[in-house]
Every structure is written in C-alpha cells, then in structure tokens.
Phi, psi and omega in degrees: 000315181296320179298323180296315180296317181295321178297318178294323179297313179299321180297316180293322178300315180296321180295312180297321179296318180297318179297314181296319179295321178297316178300316180301314182295320180298312181294322179303307183291329179294312180294323180298320182285318184283317186262326180074025181237116179296327180299319180291318180295320181290348176296339180293330184299307178296330178295314179298313181296316181298317182287329182287320185263339184235009176083190184298315183297319178295320179293319179295321177297316179297323179295317180296313180296318181296320180297315180297318180294321180296319178297317180296319180298316180293323182292311180286349174270023178065023175262090185290347179263029184299323179295320181296326180300320186273324189253355176240292180286323187248031182293329178293319178295321179296317178298322179296324181301324181269345178280326182304310182298328179293313182291310182294320179297323178293320177299319179293325178296316177298318178298318179297319178298315181295319179296323179296319178295319180294318178299319180295316179298319179296324178295318178296320179295323177296316178299319178300314180297322180294319178296318181297322180292334180297331181300333182285338183246358180216135176255011183258114179303325180295322178294323178296317180292323177299316179297317179303315181298320180293318180293319180290328179298327177298328180274001183079023181245143174252159186224154172216130180243124177242125184236152175292141173283127183308132176079013180216171177257018175259153181239159178223152177277108184270337180202143169207143178261019174301154177301135181305327179294324178292318178299318180298325178296315177297317182294322179295318179291337178267026178060047175064021172283130180295147184298331177288349179265354176296138179243132184241120179281118183299323183288341181269357178289149177298163187302323183288340178257349182284114185292340177286339183249334184217117180242025181255141175293149182202164175259130178264115186276336181250097185292329180296315179294321181294314182291322179294331175290327180282327181235078187298344180280355183246134178283161179296330179294316178296317180299319180297318181294319181290313185290331181297335181287349177253020177055043177277102185299147181298334180272359180295143182249152175249123176276113181260118182230117175298142175260104185236129179233114181051051177066014177254126178283114179269331183152212176212161182243131173250133173233139178211157180179166185295331186258011180294133186230163179301325183290347180280352186301318181298315180294321179295323179295316177298317180299316181296321178300317180290323178297316179300315180296318181295315181296316182292318178296320178295320179296316180295321178294321178295321178295319179297317177297320181296322179295329179285338184257331185234151177286132185297330183275306187270346184064017173272167178296144173292164181302318182296313183289328176302314181295323178300314180288322183295321179297321178299314180292323181298311182290331175292317178297318180294320182297318184260001178071032180266149177289159179204137183229157180239135172246135170243121183241143180223132180287130181286133174056039182293325179299321179295324177297315179297317182292325184275315187255346181100159184291332178296318176294323178298320177297321178297320178298315179298318181295314181290326177297318178298318179296318180294319178300318183293333178291335181273328186280160174274165184296329183269357171287157184240127178234139179219161174272115186281330180154135179059238180258019181259139177236145178238138184228133172254123180256114183285137177051048183227128177276178185298319182297313179293324179296321178296321179298320178298314180298320179295322179294320178298313181297318180293318180295320178295318181296329183266003182236092177299135182266121182278127178232178178290350178249013179112180182282142180237128176267135192228145170227168180228159168248143184219151175234139182238137178207167174123230179077295187268098183280349179282331184259337183241147170263176187298316181297320178295322177299315181293321178297319178295317179297323179292321177294322178294324176297317179298321178296323179295322177292319179296334181276009176107006180069178179055045177203167181240131179242144178253130182272148174253144180305332180293344181276356183298126181288147176284000000 
C-alpha cells in the first residue's frame, strides 16, 4: 500500500514539474520575441525556482527583484527606453512575470497538500503494521489496544474501542486514550461506576452507529451527539462541559469505523484529533480492519492458552498447570523454611448424583463446588481439578492443623449450601485428606500421595469427614 502511494506521489511531482517547465519555456520564447532581451527572458528562471521551492510569496519576491535587475541591466546597457519596454511594448511579458509565481506556487501548494495526505496515510499504515506485529508477542487484547493507543498518540490521534460483550447485545468500552482526569469526571458523575462498567445497548444506538444497520466507516461531525449516544446517561450540556476542558474543538471530527472480522461485528473504533480529515477515511477503514483482525486473533489465542491452563467447566487450574504452580510454591517454602499443606477433596456419592439427576446437574454441582471452595481459600492458595470429582488444593504457609480447619470449613459450607440444578436442589458433602507441613522431609509428590491416602481413609470411615495423614503412612 505504501509503495502504491509513493509511486503516485512521484508521478504527480513529475507532472507538475513538466507543466511548470512548459509554462517557463512558453514565456521565455514569448518575451524573447516581443522584447528581444535575453536578460528579461532569463528573469523567469529565478521566478520559477522561487515559486516552486518557496511558494507564491517567494515567487513574487523573485519576480520583483528580477524585474528591477532587468531594468537596471537594460538601463546601464544604454537602453534609455527600458521602462517603455516593460510597460508599453512588453506589458504582457511583465504581467506574465508576476503571473508565473502565482500559478506555479499554487501548483506546488496542491502538491504539498497531496504529499501531506500521503505522509499521514503512511503514518497510519505504519501504526497499523506496528499493531499487527504486537499480536506475535502478546496474546492479551488489552495489551494490543494499549500499544495501538500509544502509536496513535504519536500521530496526534486519540482512540476509543467499544466491543460487544460475548453472548449479549450489549457493548462495553474496552479502551480509551482519553486523559485519566476526564475519565474520572465521567465516572464520578456516574456514581463512581468505572468506565469499563458502562453498558451500551446496541439496539438503542442511532442508525448511523447501529452496526446492524450501518457497517460503513464515516466521520461524525457532532461529537456531543455521538458521545451522548454512547453514554445515554449524560446530557449534551454535561458532555460539552467535560469535553471542553481537553480543548476538543467544535470542528473536530470523530472517525467512526466498525470492527468487523469475517462478517462478525466485534464493535467499533473511534479516532479523533484536530487534523482528522475526510480524506483519512480510507486509511482509517484499513486500520480498523487490521485492528479487528488483531483483536480477534489475540482473543482466540488467549482463549486457547486459557483452555490449556484452566478447566473449561470449573474454571480451576488443570492438573498439569496446578503442578507447575505447586512446584514453584514448594521450592519457595523449602528455601525459606515455611510450612505448606495439601488437601485432596472428593465429592461424596457423585456417581449417584449423575445417575439420579443427570450429567447436566452433575456439571452444575462441580461448577458450584469449585466456586464454594474459592470463597474459603486465600488469593495465593492454589486449587486445581485433579480429575473427575476430585479437587487438589495447595495451602501456602499453612501447617496441618490449619489445613484441616480449612477442609472442615469447606465441607461445612457445602453441607449448608444446597446446590440448585435444573432437577432441583442437591445437598452435598465431601471427603478430604490433608498432608504436608514439613517440606524438609517430604517432596511435593509424597505430600500428594499422603493426602490421597488420607482421602481414601476418609471414605473408608464412612465419608463426610476429613482425615490427616502422617508421614509414617507413606507407602514404599
């Protein structure tokens, strides 16, 4: 794309130069024939150069100086009728001398405008390429949007990204490069609701912003109307007062570009700045297409990573990832001499729940059990789905006595919390095994084996109880 623009720029430069050169030659021969003075004809050369490189004002200055020098040359050359040559016999040539800088300067002005537009388009394309390359090093859509905002800020542009909430027709503001003080004003007026918590009903948006009705990029000329459509809780007067503090000129335009990936509406992108022009729409449209592709690919990659790390049903860590994190905590505990304990939990009579209520109800039980466990645990404790209806928990800096108390609280909370399913409420209990504490004598695998043996003992004892393993019970 950039090569295409550069090729067109060179073509236009050559065309304008040829036109200017042609004008110069015509005037040169015209003056030579009418006036018969090479000095006067050659005066066109500095005029042409001045107007091409310094615009109309430079060309007019060169024309004035050239005219004066030509008169002086003719005068000192014993041509006493030098004034008559210019203002009687050569008035057309003199007029041409001052017309050339205006015409050539205007052509150069047009060339400058076009080059400025091309440079701006190339800058946007560079930003687009930079955002696309970020996808290779980051699987986080938020990180991609942050990078996009920084690159656009270099161009004097601000951005806002609004995306659909998965599975709904509501949208949320996922990113904006607005000044943090401005964001705080909106949040304060919204009773301290974070800007990311604002919800926008897609069906209530005006027709030009409704992605179901309009999927074409466009410039929004009335920013107050546009923002009030995005934030229906704010009046245009409030929006005007808040936005005026960031020197948002009334003539400023907002570039509205739908974010569409493989015919799927993801949301839309807003870009604005003092120099945004109608001619930027094509570049903005290309940019929005690439942003949509980058965001969606980053989201899919993040989901794929998440599936490798977390269980799809319970949202707990997978067995493999649990061990990765558990080993880190184990060696940290051994290094600093801190206690560490393992819990193994198993849902009592889970097979009977599946047979009686169905597997869909069984999935609900597993999901709710995971949620209940997380309410008891601390943020730095690690919980994973060990397999089937078994859960494994690593308690950081926790001895056996405290670990047993945690397991008892989980069991009590489950027993007192009927789990609502599509087949009715289900009352649940668990059996649990606790092991660990001394990281100097046991390794992680031995701790888990002991906790598993204690769990088996709890089942043998009639279920619905917690057993603590002793290191002496470790099987050879």
